[in-house]
Coordinates of C-alpha atoms and ligand atoms in Angstrom, one line a residue:
M1 CA 71.6 -67.3 -37.4
A2 CA 70.9 -64.2 -39.8
E3 CA 70.9 -60.9 -38.0
A4 CA 66.9 -60.2 -38.5
A5 CA 65.5 -63.1 -36.0
R6 CA 68.9 -61.3 -33.2
V7 CA 67.4 -57.8 -33.8
G8 CA 63.2 -57.1 -34.9
Q9 CA 62.1 -55.2 -36.9
K10 CA 60.7 -52.3 -34.8
S11 CA 64.6 -52.4 -32.8
K12 CA 66.0 -51.5 -36.2
N13 CA 63.3 -48.8 -37.2
S14 CA 63.6 -47.2 -33.8
F15 CA 67.9 -47.3 -34.7
A16 CA 67.9 -46.1 -37.8
R17 CA 65.6 -43.0 -36.3
A18 CA 68.4 -42.7 -33.9
R19 CA 71.2 -43.2 -36.0
L20 CA 70.0 -39.3 -37.6
V21 CA 70.5 -37.7 -33.5
F22 CA 73.1 -39.1 -31.8
P23 CA 76.8 -40.2 -33.8
D24 CA 76.2 -43.5 -33.7
G25 CA 73.3 -44.4 -33.3
T26 CA 73.3 -44.4 -28.8
S27 CA 73.8 -42.1 -26.7
R28 CA 76.1 -44.7 -24.5
V29 CA 79.3 -46.4 -26.1
T30 CA 78.2 -49.5 -23.3
V31 CA 75.2 -50.4 -25.6
D32 CA 75.4 -53.7 -26.8
R33 CA 74.7 -54.2 -29.9
D34 CA 75.6 -56.1 -32.6
P35 CA 75.5 -54.1 -34.8
V36 CA 72.2 -53.1 -34.4
P37 CA 70.3 -53.2 -30.5
F38 CA 67.5 -54.3 -29.4
Y39 CA 65.6 -51.5 -28.2
V40 CA 63.7 -52.2 -24.9
E41 CA 60.0 -51.6 -23.8
R42 CA 59.6 -52.3 -20.9
G43 CA 61.1 -54.2 -17.8
M44 CA 59.3 -56.9 -15.0
G45 CA 61.4 -58.7 -12.2
S46 CA 64.2 -60.5 -14.0
Y47 CA 62.8 -60.3 -17.6
L48 CA 63.4 -57.6 -20.1
F49 CA 61.2 -57.4 -23.0
D50 CA 61.8 -55.3 -26.6
V51 CA 59.4 -53.6 -29.0
D52 CA 59.4 -56.5 -31.0
G53 CA 57.7 -58.9 -28.2
R54 CA 60.6 -61.0 -27.5
R55 CA 61.2 -61.4 -23.5
F56 CA 65.1 -62.2 -22.5
L57 CA 66.1 -63.0 -18.6
D58 CA 68.1 -60.0 -18.0
L59 CA 71.7 -60.6 -16.5
G60 CA 72.5 -57.8 -17.4
G61 CA 70.2 -55.4 -15.2
N62 CA 71.8 -52.5 -16.4
F63 CA 75.2 -53.1 -15.9
T64 CA 74.7 -54.8 -12.2
T65 CA 72.4 -52.3 -10.9
L66 CA 68.8 -53.6 -10.6
I67 CA 69.9 -55.9 -7.9
H68 CA 65.5 -56.7 -7.6
G69 CA 64.9 -57.2 -11.1
H70 CA 62.8 -54.3 -12.8
A71 CA 59.8 -53.1 -11.7
F72 CA 60.1 -53.9 -7.6
A73 CA 57.2 -53.2 -5.9
P74 CA 58.5 -51.5 -3.0
V75 CA 60.3 -49.4 -5.1
V76 CA 57.8 -48.3 -7.5
E77 CA 55.3 -47.4 -4.2
A78 CA 58.0 -45.1 -2.8
L79 CA 59.3 -43.5 -6.4
T80 CA 55.1 -43.1 -6.6
R81 CA 54.8 -41.5 -3.2
Q82 CA 57.7 -39.1 -4.0
L83 CA 56.7 -38.2 -7.5
Q84 CA 53.7 -37.0 -6.1
R85 CA 55.8 -34.4 -3.7
G86 CA 58.1 -33.3 -5.6
S87 CA 61.3 -34.8 -7.7
C88 CA 63.4 -31.9 -7.0
F89 CA 64.8 -28.9 -4.1
A90 CA 67.7 -26.9 -3.2
N91 CA 66.7 -27.9 0.0
P92 CA 67.7 -31.5 1.7
T93 CA 64.8 -33.9 2.0
E94 CA 64.2 -36.4 5.6
S95 CA 64.9 -39.1 2.4
E96 CA 69.0 -38.3 2.2
I97 CA 68.8 -39.0 6.2
E98 CA 67.5 -42.0 5.9
L99 CA 70.0 -44.0 3.3
A100 CA 72.9 -41.5 4.5
A101 CA 72.2 -43.1 8.0
L102 CA 71.8 -47.2 6.2
L103 CA 74.9 -46.8 4.5
C104 CA 76.7 -45.5 7.8
G105 CA 75.5 -48.3 9.6
R106 CA 76.3 -50.7 7.3
I107 CA 79.4 -50.4 5.7
P108 CA 81.9 -50.7 7.7
R109 CA 84.3 -47.8 7.3
V110 CA 81.8 -45.5 6.3
D111 CA 81.3 -42.8 8.7
R112 CA 80.2 -39.7 6.6
V113 CA 78.5 -40.1 3.1
R114 CA 78.0 -37.1 0.2
F115 CA 75.7 -38.4 -2.4
V116 CA 76.3 -37.3 -5.7
N117 CA 74.3 -38.0 -9.2
S118 CA 76.5 -41.3 -11.0
G119 CA 80.0 -43.6 -9.9
T120 CA 81.7 -41.7 -11.7
E121 CA 80.9 -38.4 -9.9
A122 CA 81.6 -40.4 -7.2
V123 CA 85.0 -41.7 -8.0
L124 CA 85.7 -37.7 -9.3
F125 CA 84.7 -36.3 -5.7
A126 CA 86.9 -39.5 -3.9
I127 CA 89.8 -38.0 -5.4
K128 CA 90.0 -34.9 -4.6
A129 CA 88.5 -35.2 -1.6
A130 CA 92.2 -37.6 -1.2
R131 CA 93.6 -34.7 -2.7
A132 CA 92.4 -31.9 -0.6
F133 CA 93.2 -34.3 2.6
T134 CA 96.5 -35.5 1.7
G135 CA 97.9 -32.6 0.2
R136 CA 99.4 -34.5 -2.5
S137 CA 98.2 -34.6 -6.2
K138 CA 99.0 -38.3 -8.2
I139 CA 97.1 -41.4 -7.6
A140 CA 97.4 -45.0 -8.6
K141 CA 95.2 -47.7 -10.5
L142 CA 94.2 -50.8 -11.3
E143 CA 95.4 -51.9 -14.9
G144 CA 92.3 -52.2 -17.4
A145 CA 90.3 -51.6 -13.7
Y146 CA 87.5 -48.4 -14.4
H147 CA 86.3 -46.6 -12.8
G148 CA 83.6 -44.5 -14.8
A149 CA 84.6 -41.5 -16.8
C150 CA 87.1 -38.7 -14.9
D151 CA 89.8 -38.4 -17.1
W152 CA 92.6 -39.8 -13.8
A153 CA 90.2 -43.1 -13.5
E154 CA 90.7 -43.3 -17.2
V155 CA 94.5 -44.3 -17.2
S156 CA 95.4 -47.6 -18.7
L157 CA 91.9 -48.5 -19.1
A158 CA 92.1 -50.2 -22.5
A159 CA 95.7 -51.1 -22.1
T160 CA 96.6 -53.1 -24.9
P161 CA 100.1 -55.8 -25.2
E162 CA 101.2 -53.0 -28.0
N163 CA 100.9 -50.2 -25.2
W164 CA 101.1 -51.9 -21.6
G165 CA 104.7 -51.9 -21.4
D166 CA 106.9 -53.9 -19.3
P167 CA 105.4 -56.2 -16.6
T168 CA 107.0 -55.0 -14.1
A169 CA 106.8 -51.3 -14.7
P170 CA 102.9 -50.7 -16.4
L171 CA 102.7 -47.7 -18.7
S172 CA 100.6 -45.1 -18.6
T173 CA 98.2 -45.4 -21.0
P174 CA 95.8 -42.9 -22.5
Y175 CA 91.9 -43.9 -23.1
Y176 CA 91.6 -41.0 -25.5
R177 CA 93.1 -38.9 -28.2
G178 CA 94.0 -35.7 -26.6
M179 CA 94.7 -37.1 -23.2
P180 CA 96.8 -34.9 -21.6
T181 CA 99.7 -35.7 -20.9
S182 CA 99.4 -33.9 -17.4
V183 CA 96.6 -36.5 -17.1
L184 CA 99.1 -39.7 -17.6
N185 CA 101.9 -38.1 -15.2
E186 CA 100.0 -37.5 -12.3
V187 CA 98.8 -41.6 -12.6
V188 CA 101.1 -44.5 -11.1
V189 CA 99.6 -48.4 -12.7
L190 CA 99.7 -50.7 -11.3
R191 CA 99.0 -55.0 -11.8
F192 CA 96.2 -56.5 -10.4
N193 CA 97.2 -59.2 -7.2
D194 CA 101.1 -57.9 -8.2
V195 CA 102.7 -57.8 -4.9
E196 CA 106.1 -57.3 -5.6
G197 CA 104.8 -54.1 -8.1
V198 CA 102.5 -52.5 -5.5
H199 CA 105.6 -52.6 -2.8
R200 CA 108.3 -51.1 -5.3
L201 CA 105.5 -48.2 -7.6
L202 CA 103.7 -47.5 -4.8
S203 CA 106.7 -46.8 -2.5
L204 CA 109.0 -45.3 -5.9
D205 CA 106.5 -41.6 -5.4
A206 CA 104.9 -43.0 -2.0
H207 CA 105.4 -39.1 -1.0
R208 CA 103.3 -37.9 -4.3
L209 CA 100.4 -39.9 -4.0
A210 CA 97.7 -38.8 -2.6
A211 CA 95.7 -42.6 -2.9
V212 CA 95.4 -46.5 -4.0
L213 CA 91.9 -45.8 -6.3
L214 CA 91.2 -50.0 -6.4
D215 CA 87.8 -51.6 -6.9
P216 CA 88.5 -55.4 -5.1
M217 CA 87.2 -57.3 -7.9
P218 CA 87.6 -55.1 -10.9
S219 CA 84.8 -56.5 -13.2
R220 CA 86.4 -55.3 -16.6
G221 CA 89.4 -56.3 -15.8
G222 CA 88.3 -59.9 -15.3
L223 CA 86.2 -60.0 -12.1
I224 CA 89.2 -61.8 -10.8
A225 CA 90.0 -62.5 -6.8
P226 CA 92.3 -60.7 -5.3
K227 CA 94.8 -62.0 -3.1
P228 CA 94.9 -61.8 0.6
E229 CA 98.3 -61.0 0.1
F230 CA 98.0 -58.3 -2.0
I231 CA 95.1 -56.7 -0.5
A232 CA 97.8 -56.6 2.8
A233 CA 100.2 -55.1 0.3
V234 CA 98.2 -52.2 -0.7
Q235 CA 97.1 -51.4 3.2
E236 CA 99.8 -52.1 4.5
I237 CA 102.4 -49.2 2.3
A238 CA 99.4 -47.2 1.5
G239 CA 99.7 -47.1 5.5
K240 CA 103.1 -46.5 6.0
N241 CA 103.3 -43.5 3.3
G242 CA 100.3 -41.5 4.6
I243 CA 98.3 -42.2 1.3
L244 CA 94.9 -43.0 1.6
V245 CA 93.1 -46.5 0.0
I246 CA 90.1 -45.6 -2.3
A247 CA 87.7 -48.4 -2.5
D248 CA 86.0 -48.2 -5.3
E249 CA 82.6 -50.3 -4.3
V250 CA 79.8 -48.5 -7.6
L251 CA 80.2 -52.4 -8.5
N252 CA 81.2 -54.5 -5.9
L253 CA 79.3 -53.3 -2.9
R254 CA 76.8 -55.9 -4.0
Q255 CA 79.1 -58.5 -3.0
G256 CA 77.3 -59.1 -0.2
F257 CA 75.0 -56.7 3.5
R258 CA 78.9 -54.8 4.2
G259 CA 79.6 -54.8 0.4
A260 CA 83.5 -56.0 -1.1
S261 CA 86.2 -54.5 1.0
A262 CA 84.5 -56.3 4.0
R263 CA 84.4 -59.6 2.4
Y264 CA 88.0 -60.0 0.9
G265 CA 89.5 -58.0 4.3
L266 CA 90.9 -54.4 2.7
V267 CA 90.2 -51.7 4.9
P268 CA 89.7 -48.2 3.0
D269 CA 89.8 -44.7 3.9
L270 CA 87.6 -43.4 1.6
L271 CA 84.9 -46.1 -0.2
T272 CA 82.6 -44.9 -3.2
M273 CA 79.2 -46.7 -4.1
G274 CA 77.0 -46.5 -6.4
K275 CA 74.9 -48.4 -9.2
I276 CA 72.3 -50.6 -6.0
I277 CA 72.0 -47.7 -3.4
G278 CA 70.0 -45.7 -6.0
G279 CA 67.3 -48.6 -6.2
G280 CA 67.3 -48.2 -10.4
L281 CA 68.1 -44.1 -10.0
P282 CA 70.9 -42.6 -10.8
I283 CA 73.5 -41.9 -7.7
G284 CA 76.7 -42.2 -6.8
A285 CA 77.7 -41.9 -2.5
V286 CA 81.2 -41.2 -1.4
G287 CA 82.0 -42.1 1.8
G288 CA 84.8 -42.6 4.1
R289 CA 86.6 -42.0 7.8
E290 CA 85.2 -38.6 9.9
D291 CA 88.2 -37.5 9.5
V292 CA 88.5 -37.5 5.7
M293 CA 85.6 -36.9 4.7
K294 CA 85.4 -33.3 7.2
V295 CA 86.9 -31.9 3.8
F296 CA 83.9 -31.5 2.6
D297 CA 82.8 -30.0 5.6
A298 CA 81.3 -26.1 5.0
S299 CA 80.1 -25.2 8.5
A300 CA 82.6 -22.7 9.8
G301 CA 83.8 -21.4 6.1
P302 CA 84.3 -22.8 2.6
P303 CA 85.4 -26.5 2.8
L304 CA 88.6 -27.8 2.3
L305 CA 86.8 -29.3 -0.9
P306 CA 83.6 -27.8 -2.0
Q307 CA 81.0 -30.0 -3.3
G308 CA 77.3 -29.2 -5.1
G309 CA 75.5 -30.1 -7.2
T310 CA 72.5 -30.1 -8.7
F311 CA 70.3 -32.8 -8.8
S312 CA 72.8 -34.9 -5.6
A313 CA 70.7 -36.4 -3.3
N314 CA 67.5 -35.6 -4.5
P315 CA 64.6 -37.6 -3.3
L316 CA 63.9 -39.8 -5.9
S317 CA 66.9 -41.4 -5.8
M318 CA 67.6 -41.1 -1.9
T319 CA 63.7 -42.7 -1.9
A320 CA 64.3 -45.7 -4.5
G321 CA 68.0 -46.6 -2.9
L322 CA 66.0 -46.8 0.3
A323 CA 63.2 -49.2 -0.8
A324 CA 65.9 -51.4 -2.8
M325 CA 68.9 -50.5 0.2
R326 CA 65.7 -51.9 2.9
H327 CA 64.8 -54.7 0.9
L328 CA 68.9 -56.1 0.8
D329 CA 69.1 -57.5 4.3
H330 CA 71.4 -60.7 5.2
A331 CA 68.2 -63.3 3.7
A332 CA 68.3 -60.9 0.3
F333 CA 71.9 -61.6 0.1
A334 CA 71.7 -65.6 1.3
H335 CA 69.8 -66.1 -1.5
L336 CA 71.9 -64.0 -3.7
E337 CA 75.1 -66.0 -2.6
T338 CA 73.4 -69.4 -2.9
L339 CA 72.4 -68.9 -6.7
G340 CA 76.0 -67.5 -8.1
N341 CA 77.2 -70.5 -6.8
I342 CA 75.2 -73.2 -8.3
L343 CA 75.5 -70.7 -11.6
R344 CA 79.3 -70.9 -10.9
D345 CA 79.1 -74.5 -10.6
G346 CA 77.2 -75.3 -13.1
I347 CA 79.0 -73.7 -15.5
G348 CA 82.1 -74.8 -14.3
R349 CA 81.2 -78.5 -14.6
A350 CA 79.7 -78.2 -18.1
I351 CA 83.5 -76.7 -19.3
S352 CA 85.4 -79.4 -17.1
T353 CA 83.3 -81.9 -18.8
R354 CA 83.8 -81.3 -21.6
H355 CA 87.5 -80.1 -21.7
V356 CA 86.6 -76.8 -22.9
P357 CA 89.2 -74.0 -23.5
L358 CA 87.0 -71.8 -21.3
C359 CA 87.0 -71.0 -17.3
V360 CA 84.5 -68.2 -14.9
T361 CA 85.2 -66.0 -12.2
G362 CA 83.7 -64.3 -9.7
A363 CA 81.6 -64.0 -6.3
A364 CA 78.0 -63.3 -4.9
S365 CA 76.0 -62.7 -7.2
L366 CA 78.4 -61.5 -10.1
F367 CA 80.2 -63.1 -13.0
R368 CA 82.4 -63.9 -15.4
I369 CA 83.6 -66.8 -18.4
H370 CA 86.6 -66.4 -20.0
P371 CA 88.1 -67.5 -23.0
M372 CA 90.9 -69.4 -21.7
T373 CA 91.6 -73.1 -19.7
H374 CA 92.9 -71.2 -16.5
I375 CA 91.2 -68.2 -14.5
P376 CA 93.7 -65.4 -14.7
S377 CA 95.1 -63.4 -12.1
D378 CA 95.6 -60.2 -14.0
Y379 CA 93.6 -57.9 -16.6
R380 CA 97.2 -59.0 -18.6
E381 CA 95.7 -62.5 -18.2
A382 CA 91.9 -61.6 -18.6
Y383 CA 93.4 -59.9 -21.8
P384 CA 91.8 -61.7 -25.2
A385 CA 93.0 -62.9 -28.2
P386 CA 91.8 -62.1 -31.2
G387 CA 89.8 -65.2 -32.1
A388 CA 89.2 -65.5 -28.3
A389 CA 86.9 -62.6 -28.9
A390 CA 85.5 -63.4 -31.6
L391 CA 84.1 -66.6 -29.6
M392 CA 82.6 -64.3 -26.3
K393 CA 81.0 -62.7 -28.7
Q394 CA 78.6 -65.6 -31.2
L395 CA 78.2 -66.3 -26.4
S396 CA 76.8 -63.1 -25.9
R397 CA 74.8 -64.1 -30.0
F398 CA 74.1 -66.9 -28.4
F399 CA 72.3 -66.5 -24.8
A400 CA 70.4 -63.1 -26.8
E401 CA 69.4 -66.1 -29.2
N402 CA 67.6 -68.3 -26.9
G403 CA 65.5 -65.7 -24.5
I404 CA 69.2 -65.0 -22.2
I405 CA 71.2 -61.3 -22.0
L406 CA 74.3 -61.8 -21.4
P407 CA 76.7 -59.2 -20.8
H408 CA 79.8 -59.1 -23.8
A409 CA 83.2 -58.4 -22.1
A410 CA 82.0 -57.4 -18.6
A411 CA 80.0 -58.8 -15.3
A412 CA 77.4 -60.6 -16.3
S413 CA 74.2 -60.3 -12.4
I414 CA 72.3 -62.5 -11.3
S415 CA 68.8 -60.5 -9.3
T416 CA 66.8 -61.1 -5.9
P417 CA 63.4 -62.5 -8.5
M418 CA 65.9 -65.1 -9.6
T419 CA 64.8 -68.5 -8.9
R420 CA 66.7 -71.9 -9.3
S421 CA 65.3 -72.9 -12.0
D422 CA 66.6 -69.0 -14.4
A423 CA 70.3 -70.3 -13.3
E424 CA 69.7 -74.4 -14.5
F425 CA 68.0 -72.1 -17.7
I426 CA 71.3 -70.6 -18.1
I427 CA 74.0 -73.8 -17.5
D428 CA 71.8 -75.6 -20.0
V429 CA 71.4 -72.6 -22.5
F430 CA 75.5 -72.8 -21.8
A431 CA 76.4 -76.4 -22.2
G432 CA 74.3 -75.9 -25.3
F433 CA 76.7 -73.4 -26.6
L434 CA 79.9 -75.0 -26.1
D435 CA 77.9 -78.3 -28.0
S436 CA 77.4 -76.1 -31.3
H437 CA 80.9 -74.2 -31.2
Q438 CA 82.9 -77.3 -30.7
E439 CA 84.9 -75.9 -33.6
M440 CA 85.1 -72.4 -32.1
L441 CA 86.3 -73.6 -29.3
D442 CA 89.0 -76.4 -30.4
A443 CA 90.9 -73.7 -32.6
I444 CA 90.8 -71.4 -30.0
E445 CA 93.0 -74.6 -27.9
A446 CA 94.8 -75.1 -31.0
S447 CA 96.0 -71.2 -31.3
R448 CA 97.3 -71.7 -28.0
Ligands
PLP1 C1 83.8 -50.0 -10.4 C2 82.6 -49.0 -10.8 N1 82.9 -47.3 -10.8 C3 82.7 -46.8 -10.9 C4 81.9 -46.8 -12.8 C5 80.7 -45.4 -13.0 O1 79.7 -45.2 -12.6 P1 78.6 -44.9 -13.3 O2 78.2 -45.1 -14.4 O3 77.2 -44.5 -12.9 O4 78.9 -43.5 -14.0 C6 81.3 -47.5 -12.7 C7 80.6 -48.1 -13.3 O5 80.2 -49.0 -14.0 C8 81.9 -48.6 -12.5 O6 82.3 -50.6 -12.5

């Protein structure tokens, strides 16, 4: 379909203006553009409306943040009330205690919390906290796993077959030109679900490692389920060697009432949160074991780890987060789980009845479609061949043309206002894509 049908004239006009003030016309590398992004006029419930008057069912949810959809009434009401009382203060407000109490009450191992303004900051402070607690500097992380924009967490985020090295000894690869070698040297790279690698690589550096940073189901790494023996190996080697386990749940906290670690049997020492806990406003949080979180304690003099932040724990993020999280009760999670299962099953059936080289991964309210027959077990297996990557781009484009936002090369997410008929619509559009792209799918199959 011609580009004119994908992006309306008003969006094109806006993008032309934006190109005069932003290096590439946008303010985030993660903005989907094809090659022009569409500009949003407003969001309501499960839907986004663009400036050209088109409506989309939103499976992006601002990168999985909007678990209740757009303009969720309890959040709007709470924010309106708070805005009339001021937006930020240098003193604490009671709203921060309430949100912290909710998180400590719900999420296992979160005895204490500190709020920051983004998931990136949460990961940054979790790494620093692990360093301050252990007195060690190195961290281990998973190849291909995204944890925001903090240097150490970006190592090997975009590793490629050309630079990722031997499967038994993944190399630390830079994410941007000029990334300090000292940063690369501080990071041990592991492969997801590689039990033997965890034993060998963590043991090699055991007394220099402050933490293993681990997203239980890395979205950019493939949104692949962790093997129980992998989780057990991380836990065992870390525990034996005084290495802290940091569970990054900035994205995957949405997997259940008690989060993702609880779902997969991971018992972290520190846990990072963000996205859903802010109800649509910027937020991040580090939580964890009481003794580890003591590194932030400034009550008896300078703490082991000073942490501040002009907007940390601002009452707008706190009240929006509290309203959103209070409505995320067991019934809300059960609804998301049921709908997620219907979607993944329906997509899986559309694939298997047509014998096409695709598969679907994910859990709870998340899913991701891969251009390969077998469910990958890690980032390397999930890495698409060039032809397959083009197919996935076509898939997102086809969805957009049919009124659905499907994030490209990232997790798609559903929200509480979505219904069974939304799920059926998504499955129908997916089946329509398969039926209209047989040639491309055959080419992928032939190239395997
Ligand atoms: C697992 C994970 N950690 C950290 C981050 C960074 O969060 P933020 O974009 O709020 O900085 C993200 C963002 O997508 C994430 O998915």
